[in-house]
Amino acid sequence: MSAGRWLSLIGIGEDGVEALTPAARALIADASLIIGGARHLELIGPQKAETLLWPSPLSAAMETILAHRGAPTVVLASGDPFFFGVGDMIARNVAAEEILCLPAPSSFSLAAARLKWSQQDCALLSLHGRAFERVTSHLQPSRRLLILSWDETTPARLAAHLTALGMGESRIHVLEHMGGAKERIRSARAEAFSLTDIAPLNTIGVQVIAGPGARILPLTPGLPDDWFEHDGQITKRDIRAVTIAALAPRRGECLWDIGAGSGSIGIEWMLADPANRAIAIEQNATRAARIARNAAALGVPDLVIVEGAAPGALAGLPTPDVIFIGGGGEGEIIEAAWNALPLRGRIVANAVTIETQALLIDAFGRMGGELVSIAISKARPIGSYHALEPALPALQWRAVKS
């Protein structure tokens, strides 16, 4: 270990210290402090070093770790510390040149090897310490998923979820204690799942099979309106698809959805990429609760909901990259939103009434951008025939702050 590298992150598997490299074993033997979970500390056996069991939350351990700066310190982790592990948290607090990482094969690597699946073709996600509903957006026909479980209840919960979505024929593989003497792999169809005595530490492989009526999230914007709970306060499907295109999501960006209604815009924004963030601002408490249910049901439970009226409710929020204003808003809301945008930030607002359209025309005149009229007509029966019935046209203002 070089003089500057005092903190070692060591990946350890079910085979324990015997499977580690001589270098990793030497680091553990020479450490003055070893941090890990109860299972990790048990795997390495008694050591001369002081030991620290991970607290909850894990970040609470950083004070102790940093207090040992310069002294040989070891952090034990399952598999690869930088693959859904503690590595990221530690690297945010300790300089890279002070860290040595010796990873072991990740649970994903081991599961892919056991199932004979090409890892690069699988969706890899963790439900450990994360909202279960995040799995929903990954459920696409014929897709393979590798999932880190929260605990022994996750496989059965996943089976019930797949069945409820019309994917009950999907095959679920439960892999326990991989790499150890108690390794076990069992499989079952989701709709017939009855496996018991599952180890808390398990990884799940899923081969998604969608039935004829399966509820599959499309990969393009414009979810059906009836997939959302709403009271009529919703950006309708066709307008929503155009609006998401105008908002132009880019990976990792933050959206403010002002006057969120049912949350449909923020939800579809987050579905565009797992790294996208959205904040739904809604003053009506009933609608705010409805947004939370919609976000969970459609696979983006991390949508942030701020219950309050704009512009006051905008104070203190993280800086947005993009802002959407539903229903045109009010003059002071448009001003506050524009002022909150950074340079090159984007704004989109929709309006149906003459009064709110006038506000957008005024904003267009002062701030630039473009105005677009969106008119949608749908076939409706007239006796034994049909005619196209137009919906109220929407005026859309789009602008980039410069």
Short mmCIF file of C-alpha atoms in Angstrom, two decimals:
data_model
loop_
_atom_site.label_atom_id
_atom_site.label_comp_id
_atom_site.label_asym_id
_atom_site.label_seq_id
_atom_site.Cartn_x
_atom_site.Cartn_y
_atom_site.Cartn_z
CA MET A 1 0.00 0.00 0.00
CA SER A 2 1.45 3.40 -0.94
CA ALA A 3 1.95 5.98 1.82
CA GLY A 4 -1.10 7.93 0.75
CA ARG A 5 -3.48 4.99 0.55
CA TRP A 6 -4.66 4.38 4.07
CA LEU A 7 -8.23 3.24 3.27
CA SER A 8 -8.72 -0.17 1.62
CA LEU A 9 -12.09 -1.32 0.23
CA ILE A 10 -12.04 -5.11 0.04
CA GLY A 11 -14.73 -7.15 -1.64
CA ILE A 12 -15.44 -10.41 0.13
CA GLY A 13 -17.61 -13.34 -0.86
CA GLU A 14 -19.23 -16.31 0.85
CA ASP A 15 -15.92 -18.24 0.90
CA GLY A 16 -14.56 -15.70 3.34
CA VAL A 17 -10.97 -14.76 3.98
CA GLU A 18 -9.57 -17.97 2.42
CA ALA A 19 -10.71 -16.84 -1.02
CA LEU A 20 -9.03 -13.43 -0.74
CA THR A 21 -5.71 -12.63 -2.37
CA PRO A 22 -2.58 -12.55 -0.19
CA ALA A 23 -2.55 -8.76 -0.59
CA ALA A 24 -6.12 -8.46 0.72
CA ARG A 25 -5.39 -10.76 3.66
CA ALA A 26 -2.29 -8.71 4.52
CA LEU A 27 -4.30 -5.48 4.50
CA ILE A 28 -6.83 -6.99 6.90
CA ALA A 29 -4.10 -8.32 9.19
CA ASP A 30 -2.34 -4.93 9.32
CA ALA A 31 -5.47 -2.79 9.77
CA SER A 32 -6.10 -0.73 12.90
CA LEU A 33 -9.82 -0.40 12.08
CA ILE A 34 -12.09 -2.76 10.11
CA ILE A 35 -15.63 -1.75 9.13
CA GLY A 36 -18.23 -4.15 7.76
CA GLY A 37 -21.57 -5.80 8.20
CA ALA A 38 -22.04 -8.53 10.80
CA ARG A 39 -21.71 -11.19 8.08
CA HIS A 40 -18.49 -9.65 6.72
CA LEU A 41 -16.86 -9.46 10.14
CA GLU A 42 -17.86 -13.05 10.85
CA LEU A 43 -16.31 -14.20 7.56
CA ILE A 44 -12.85 -12.83 8.44
CA GLY A 45 -12.87 -14.15 12.01
CA PRO A 46 -11.17 -12.56 15.03
CA GLN A 47 -8.66 -9.83 14.23
CA LYS A 48 -6.38 -7.61 16.32
CA ALA A 49 -7.94 -4.47 14.82
CA GLU A 50 -10.78 -2.43 16.26
CA THR A 51 -14.01 -3.33 14.43
CA LEU A 52 -17.04 -1.20 13.57
CA LEU A 53 -20.41 -2.63 12.54
CA TRP A 54 -22.09 -0.55 9.87
CA PRO A 55 -24.60 1.78 11.55
CA SER A 56 -27.90 2.94 10.08
CA PRO A 57 -27.64 5.05 8.04
CA LEU A 58 -24.30 3.91 6.65
CA SER A 59 -23.17 7.53 6.30
CA ALA A 60 -23.01 7.76 10.10
CA ALA A 61 -19.79 5.72 9.94
CA MET A 62 -17.95 8.35 7.90
CA GLU A 63 -17.03 10.39 10.99
CA THR A 64 -15.23 7.38 12.49
CA ILE A 65 -13.56 6.49 9.20
CA LEU A 66 -12.30 10.03 8.65
CA ALA A 67 -11.04 10.19 12.24
CA HIS A 68 -8.66 7.33 11.32
CA ARG A 69 -7.26 9.15 8.27
CA GLY A 70 -3.65 8.07 7.77
CA ALA A 71 -4.02 4.89 9.84
CA PRO A 72 -4.50 1.57 7.99
CA THR A 73 -8.26 1.12 7.69
CA VAL A 74 -10.25 -1.59 5.91
CA VAL A 75 -13.84 -1.49 4.71
CA LEU A 76 -15.33 -4.89 3.88
CA ALA A 77 -18.09 -5.08 1.27
CA SER A 78 -19.97 -7.75 -0.63
CA GLY A 79 -18.49 -8.34 -4.07
CA ASP A 80 -17.55 -5.12 -5.86
CA PRO A 81 -17.73 -2.06 -3.55
CA PHE A 82 -18.28 0.20 -6.56
CA PHE A 83 -21.25 -1.74 -7.96
CA PHE A 84 -24.31 -0.77 -5.89
CA GLY A 85 -21.99 -0.80 -2.88
CA VAL A 86 -20.47 1.54 -0.30
CA GLY A 87 -17.69 2.67 -2.65
CA ASP A 88 -19.57 5.68 -3.98
CA MET A 89 -20.39 7.02 -0.51
CA ILE A 90 -16.78 6.67 0.59
CA ALA A 91 -15.36 8.21 -2.60
CA ARG A 92 -17.54 11.28 -2.01
CA ASN A 93 -15.78 11.82 1.32
CA VAL A 94 -12.24 10.53 0.75
CA ALA A 95 -9.88 11.52 -2.07
CA ALA A 96 -9.36 8.88 -4.75
CA GLU A 97 -5.60 8.78 -4.19
CA GLU A 98 -6.18 7.76 -0.56
CA ILE A 99 -8.29 4.71 -1.48
CA LEU A 100 -7.24 1.23 -2.60
CA CYS A 101 -10.01 -1.03 -3.90
CA LEU A 102 -9.70 -4.80 -4.24
CA PRO A 103 -13.08 -6.00 -5.56
CA ALA A 104 -14.46 -9.52 -5.64
CA PRO A 105 -16.91 -10.73 -8.29
CA SER A 106 -20.21 -8.88 -7.88
CA SER A 107 -23.49 -10.65 -7.21
CA PHE A 108 -24.49 -9.72 -10.75
CA SER A 109 -21.40 -11.42 -12.20
CA LEU A 110 -21.98 -14.55 -10.15
CA ALA A 111 -25.70 -14.70 -10.99
CA ALA A 112 -25.05 -14.21 -14.71
CA ALA A 113 -22.46 -16.99 -14.62
CA ARG A 114 -24.82 -19.36 -12.80
CA LEU A 115 -27.75 -18.67 -15.15
CA LYS A 116 -25.55 -18.55 -18.26
CA TRP A 117 -26.86 -15.09 -19.15
CA SER A 118 -24.78 -12.43 -20.88
CA GLN A 119 -24.50 -9.75 -18.21
CA GLN A 120 -24.33 -6.87 -20.71
CA ASP A 121 -27.75 -7.87 -22.05
CA CYS A 122 -29.44 -7.83 -18.63
CA ALA A 123 -31.00 -4.97 -16.71
CA LEU A 124 -29.06 -4.66 -13.46
CA LEU A 125 -30.80 -3.06 -10.50
CA SER A 126 -30.82 -3.06 -6.74
CA LEU A 127 -33.88 -3.11 -4.51
CA HIS A 128 -31.70 -3.17 -1.41
CA GLY A 129 -32.53 -0.02 0.48
CA ARG A 130 -34.43 1.29 -2.53
CA ALA A 131 -38.12 1.52 -3.36
CA PHE A 132 -39.48 -1.75 -4.73
CA GLU A 133 -41.61 0.02 -7.37
CA ARG A 134 -38.48 1.02 -9.32
CA VAL A 135 -38.56 -2.42 -10.92
CA THR A 136 -41.72 -1.62 -12.91
CA SER A 137 -40.10 0.47 -15.63
CA HIS A 138 -37.67 -2.38 -16.41
CA LEU A 139 -40.37 -4.97 -17.11
CA GLN A 140 -40.24 -5.29 -20.87
CA PRO A 141 -41.16 -8.41 -22.90
CA SER A 142 -38.36 -11.00 -23.14
CA ARG A 143 -36.05 -8.88 -21.01
CA ARG A 144 -33.75 -10.45 -18.45
CA LEU A 145 -33.23 -8.76 -15.10
CA LEU A 146 -30.69 -9.34 -12.35
CA ILE A 147 -31.89 -7.86 -9.07
CA LEU A 148 -30.31 -7.47 -5.66
CA SER A 149 -33.04 -8.26 -3.11
CA TRP A 150 -33.92 -6.23 -0.07
CA ASP A 151 -34.48 -9.41 1.96
CA GLU A 152 -36.10 -12.85 1.87
CA THR A 153 -39.53 -11.35 1.09
CA THR A 154 -38.47 -9.70 -2.18
CA PRO A 155 -38.81 -12.73 -4.53
CA ALA A 156 -42.41 -13.42 -3.49
CA ARG A 157 -43.30 -9.75 -3.70
CA LEU A 158 -41.79 -9.57 -7.17
CA ALA A 159 -43.72 -12.67 -8.25
CA ALA A 160 -47.00 -11.12 -7.10
CA HIS A 161 -46.15 -7.86 -8.87
CA LEU A 162 -45.38 -9.61 -12.15
CA THR A 163 -48.60 -11.60 -11.93
CA ALA A 164 -50.68 -8.47 -11.24
CA LEU A 165 -49.21 -6.83 -14.36
CA GLY A 166 -50.13 -9.78 -16.58
CA MET A 167 -46.63 -11.25 -16.62
CA GLY A 168 -47.34 -14.33 -14.52
CA GLU A 169 -45.58 -16.67 -16.96
CA SER A 170 -42.28 -14.94 -16.20
CA ARG A 171 -39.56 -17.18 -14.81
CA ILE A 172 -38.02 -16.21 -11.47
CA HIS A 173 -34.66 -17.61 -10.33
CA VAL A 174 -33.68 -17.17 -6.69
CA LEU A 175 -29.93 -17.46 -6.06
CA GLU A 176 -28.78 -17.72 -2.44
CA HIS A 177 -25.33 -17.71 -0.78
CA MET A 178 -23.54 -17.60 -4.13
CA GLY A 179 -19.92 -18.67 -3.91
CA GLY A 180 -20.35 -20.42 -0.57
CA ALA A 181 -20.96 -23.93 0.71
CA LYS A 182 -24.70 -23.20 1.11
CA GLU A 183 -25.18 -21.95 -2.45
CA ARG A 184 -28.63 -22.76 -3.81
CA ILE A 185 -30.54 -21.87 -6.98
CA ARG A 186 -34.28 -22.42 -7.29
CA SER A 187 -36.74 -21.39 -9.99
CA ALA A 188 -40.48 -20.93 -10.39
CA ARG A 189 -43.06 -19.23 -12.56
CA ALA A 190 -44.25 -15.95 -11.07
CA GLU A 191 -47.91 -16.97 -10.95
CA ALA A 192 -47.03 -20.28 -9.22
CA PHE A 193 -44.33 -18.95 -6.91
CA SER A 194 -44.27 -20.86 -3.62
CA LEU A 195 -40.60 -20.98 -2.63
CA THR A 196 -40.01 -20.70 1.10
CA ASP A 197 -37.05 -20.61 3.48
CA ILE A 198 -35.32 -18.03 1.28
CA ALA A 199 -32.08 -16.58 2.64
CA PRO A 200 -32.15 -12.84 3.40
CA LEU A 201 -29.08 -12.47 1.19
CA ASN A 202 -30.31 -13.40 -2.28
CA THR A 203 -30.16 -12.28 -5.86
CA ILE A 204 -33.04 -12.67 -8.31
CA GLY A 205 -32.94 -13.45 -12.00
CA VAL A 206 -36.10 -12.69 -13.98
CA GLN A 207 -36.93 -13.69 -17.52
CA VAL A 208 -39.92 -11.52 -18.37
CA ILE A 209 -42.75 -13.17 -20.29
CA ALA A 210 -45.64 -10.82 -21.00
CA GLY A 211 -49.14 -12.19 -21.46
CA PRO A 212 -51.59 -10.85 -24.08
CA GLY A 213 -53.08 -8.29 -21.69
CA ALA A 214 -49.88 -7.34 -19.87
CA ARG A 215 -49.46 -3.75 -18.74
CA ILE A 216 -46.14 -2.78 -20.33
CA LEU A 217 -44.77 0.73 -20.05
CA PRO A 218 -44.04 2.02 -23.56
CA LEU A 219 -40.58 3.33 -24.33
CA THR A 220 -41.96 6.55 -25.80
CA PRO A 221 -43.99 9.29 -24.04
CA GLY A 222 -47.77 9.29 -24.05
CA LEU A 223 -49.05 6.79 -21.48
CA PRO A 224 -52.81 6.15 -21.66
CA ASP A 225 -54.76 8.65 -19.55
CA ASP A 226 -56.53 5.86 -17.66
CA TRP A 227 -53.20 4.59 -16.34
CA PHE A 228 -53.21 7.64 -14.05
CA GLU A 229 -55.54 8.36 -11.19
CA HIS A 230 -56.87 11.83 -11.93
CA ASP A 231 -59.83 14.14 -11.45
CA GLY A 232 -59.61 15.61 -14.94
CA GLN A 233 -56.58 17.71 -14.00
CA ILE A 234 -54.17 15.95 -16.33
CA THR A 235 -52.19 16.81 -19.44
CA LYS A 236 -53.97 14.51 -21.89
CA ARG A 237 -52.06 11.78 -23.67
CA ASP A 238 -51.55 13.37 -27.10
CA ILE A 239 -50.69 16.81 -25.70
CA ARG A 240 -48.45 15.14 -23.12
CA ALA A 241 -46.44 13.34 -25.78
CA VAL A 242 -45.82 16.64 -27.59
CA THR A 243 -45.00 18.33 -24.29
CA ILE A 244 -42.41 15.75 -23.25
CA ALA A 245 -40.81 16.11 -26.68
CA ALA A 246 -40.69 19.89 -26.17
CA LEU A 247 -39.18 19.48 -22.70
CA ALA A 248 -36.47 17.36 -24.40
CA PRO A 249 -35.28 15.23 -21.44
CA ARG A 250 -31.55 14.70 -21.10
CA ARG A 251 -29.94 12.24 -18.72
CA GLY A 252 -29.65 13.43 -15.13
CA GLU A 253 -31.62 16.66 -15.54
CA CYS A 254 -34.01 18.07 -12.94
CA LEU A 255 -37.54 19.13 -13.88
CA TRP A 256 -39.93 21.36 -11.97
CA ASP A 257 -43.55 20.41 -12.79
CA ILE A 258 -45.53 23.41 -11.52
CA GLY A 259 -49.22 22.72 -10.99
CA ALA A 260 -48.61 19.01 -11.34
CA GLY A 261 -52.24 17.81 -11.16
CA SER A 262 -51.93 14.05 -11.59
CA GLY A 263 -48.14 14.13 -11.92
CA SER A 264 -48.22 12.82 -15.48
CA ILE A 265 -45.53 15.15 -16.85
CA GLY A 266 -43.05 14.55 -14.03
CA ILE A 267 -43.66 10.81 -14.17
CA GLU A 268 -43.04 10.55 -17.91
CA TRP A 269 -39.99 12.82 -17.54
CA MET A 270 -38.48 10.37 -15.03
CA LEU A 271 -39.40 7.37 -17.18
CA ALA A 272 -37.29 8.86 -19.99
CA ASP A 273 -34.11 7.93 -18.06
CA PRO A 274 -33.47 6.39 -14.63
CA ALA A 275 -31.11 9.26 -13.73
CA ASN A 276 -33.72 11.96 -14.34
CA ARG A 277 -35.21 13.82 -11.37
CA ALA A 278 -38.49 15.65 -11.08
CA ILE A 279 -40.19 17.82 -8.47
CA ALA A 280 -43.98 18.02 -8.65
CA ILE A 281 -45.37 21.22 -7.11
CA GLU A 282 -49.08 20.89 -6.29
CA GLN A 283 -51.12 22.97 -3.86
CA ASN A 284 -54.08 20.57 -3.55
CA ALA A 285 -53.44 17.94 -0.85
CA THR A 286 -55.72 15.35 -2.45
CA ARG A 287 -53.95 15.71 -5.77
CA ALA A 288 -50.54 15.59 -4.12
CA ALA A 289 -51.42 12.24 -2.54
CA ARG A 290 -52.71 11.04 -5.90
CA ILE A 291 -49.41 12.00 -7.56
CA ALA A 292 -47.55 9.83 -5.05
CA ARG A 293 -49.74 6.84 -5.87
CA ASN A 294 -49.33 7.39 -9.61
CA ALA A 295 -45.56 7.68 -9.30
CA ALA A 296 -45.32 4.42 -7.35
CA ALA A 297 -47.67 2.56 -9.69
CA LEU A 298 -45.75 3.64 -12.78
CA GLY A 299 -42.28 2.86 -11.51
CA VAL A 300 -40.86 6.24 -10.43
CA PRO A 301 -41.43 6.31 -6.64
CA ASP A 302 -38.55 8.77 -6.20
CA LEU A 303 -40.60 11.63 -7.70
CA VAL A 304 -40.40 14.47 -5.18
CA ILE A 305 -43.72 16.06 -4.28
CA VAL A 306 -43.92 19.57 -2.83
CA GLU A 307 -47.34 20.41 -1.48
CA GLY A 308 -47.84 24.16 -1.79
CA ALA A 309 -48.79 26.99 -4.11
CA ALA A 310 -46.34 28.54 -6.55
CA PRO A 311 -44.53 30.85 -6.59
CA GLY A 312 -44.02 30.62 -2.82
CA ALA A 313 -43.50 26.85 -2.88
CA LEU A 314 -40.58 27.24 -5.31
CA ALA A 315 -38.31 28.82 -2.70
CA GLY A 316 -35.40 26.65 -1.66
CA LEU A 317 -35.93 23.94 -4.27
CA PRO A 318 -32.91 22.51 -6.14
CA THR A 319 -32.07 24.48 -9.26
CA PRO A 320 -34.05 23.14 -12.23
CA ASP A 321 -32.67 22.40 -15.66
CA VAL A 322 -36.17 22.49 -17.14
CA ILE A 323 -39.54 23.83 -15.97
CA PHE A 324 -43.05 22.88 -17.06
CA ILE A 325 -46.07 24.99 -16.17
CA GLY A 326 -49.41 23.27 -16.66
CA GLY A 327 -52.52 25.25 -17.43
CA GLY A 328 -50.56 28.39 -18.30
CA GLY A 329 -50.14 29.39 -14.66
CA GLU A 330 -50.29 33.02 -13.60
CA GLY A 331 -48.11 35.96 -14.51
CA GLU A 332 -46.16 35.87 -11.26
CA ILE A 333 -45.61 32.11 -11.59
CA ILE A 334 -44.18 32.52 -15.08
CA GLU A 335 -41.88 35.29 -13.84
CA ALA A 336 -40.71 33.26 -10.84
CA ALA A 337 -40.10 30.20 -12.99
CA TRP A 338 -38.13 32.17 -15.56
CA ASN A 339 -36.01 33.79 -12.84
CA ALA A 340 -35.29 30.37 -11.28
CA LEU A 341 -33.90 28.95 -14.53
CA PRO A 342 -30.14 28.96 -15.05
CA LEU A 343 -28.68 30.11 -18.35
CA ARG A 344 -29.61 27.67 -21.13
CA GLY A 345 -32.40 26.33 -18.93
CA ARG A 346 -35.60 25.40 -20.75
CA ILE A 347 -39.23 26.24 -20.05
CA VAL A 348 -42.46 24.90 -21.54
CA ALA A 349 -45.96 26.07 -20.62
CA ASN A 350 -49.36 24.99 -21.92
CA ALA A 351 -52.56 27.06 -21.91
CA VAL A 352 -56.12 26.42 -23.08
CA THR A 353 -58.11 29.45 -21.90
CA ILE A 354 -57.89 32.84 -23.62
CA GLU A 355 -56.67 34.47 -20.43
CA THR A 356 -53.79 32.06 -19.84
CA GLN A 357 -52.94 32.04 -23.53
CA ALA A 358 -52.58 35.82 -23.30
CA LEU A 359 -49.98 35.33 -20.57
CA LEU A 360 -47.98 33.00 -22.81
CA ILE A 361 -48.20 35.41 -25.72
CA ASP A 362 -46.87 38.14 -23.45
CA ALA A 363 -44.04 35.89 -22.22
CA PHE A 364 -43.18 35.04 -25.82
CA GLY A 365 -43.00 38.72 -26.66
CA ARG A 366 -40.67 39.51 -23.77
CA MET A 367 -38.55 36.38 -23.46
CA GLY A 368 -38.58 34.91 -26.94
CA GLY A 369 -38.79 31.26 -27.80
CA GLU A 370 -41.62 29.90 -29.90
CA LEU A 371 -45.39 29.56 -29.73
CA VAL A 372 -47.05 26.41 -31.01
CA SER A 373 -50.77 25.71 -31.34
CA ILE A 374 -51.65 22.04 -30.76
CA ALA A 375 -55.02 20.87 -32.04
CA ILE A 376 -56.20 17.29 -31.59
CA SER A 377 -59.34 15.74 -33.06
CA LYS A 378 -60.69 12.26 -32.38
CA ALA A 379 -63.35 10.19 -34.10
CA ARG A 380 -66.72 10.15 -32.30
CA PRO A 381 -69.89 8.30 -33.32
CA ILE A 382 -72.69 10.25 -34.96
CA GLY A 383 -75.51 7.79 -35.42
CA SER A 384 -74.10 4.94 -37.49
CA TYR A 385 -71.24 7.14 -38.73
CA HIS A 386 -68.27 8.90 -37.20
CA ALA A 387 -66.92 12.42 -37.30
CA LEU A 388 -63.76 14.05 -36.02
CA GLU A 389 -64.51 15.99 -32.86
CA PRO A 390 -61.86 18.60 -32.00
CA ALA A 391 -60.63 19.04 -28.45
CA LEU A 392 -59.88 22.52 -27.16
CA PRO A 393 -56.63 23.62 -28.81
CA ALA A 394 -53.65 24.19 -26.53
CA LEU A 395 -51.14 26.99 -26.95
CA GLN A 396 -47.60 25.96 -26.02
CA TRP A 397 -44.79 28.35 -25.24
CA ARG A 398 -41.26 26.99 -25.41
CA ALA A 399 -38.13 28.97 -24.61
CA VAL A 400 -34.46 28.62 -23.68
CA LYS A 401 -33.04 31.20 -21.26
CA SER A 402 -30.14 33.10 -22.74
#
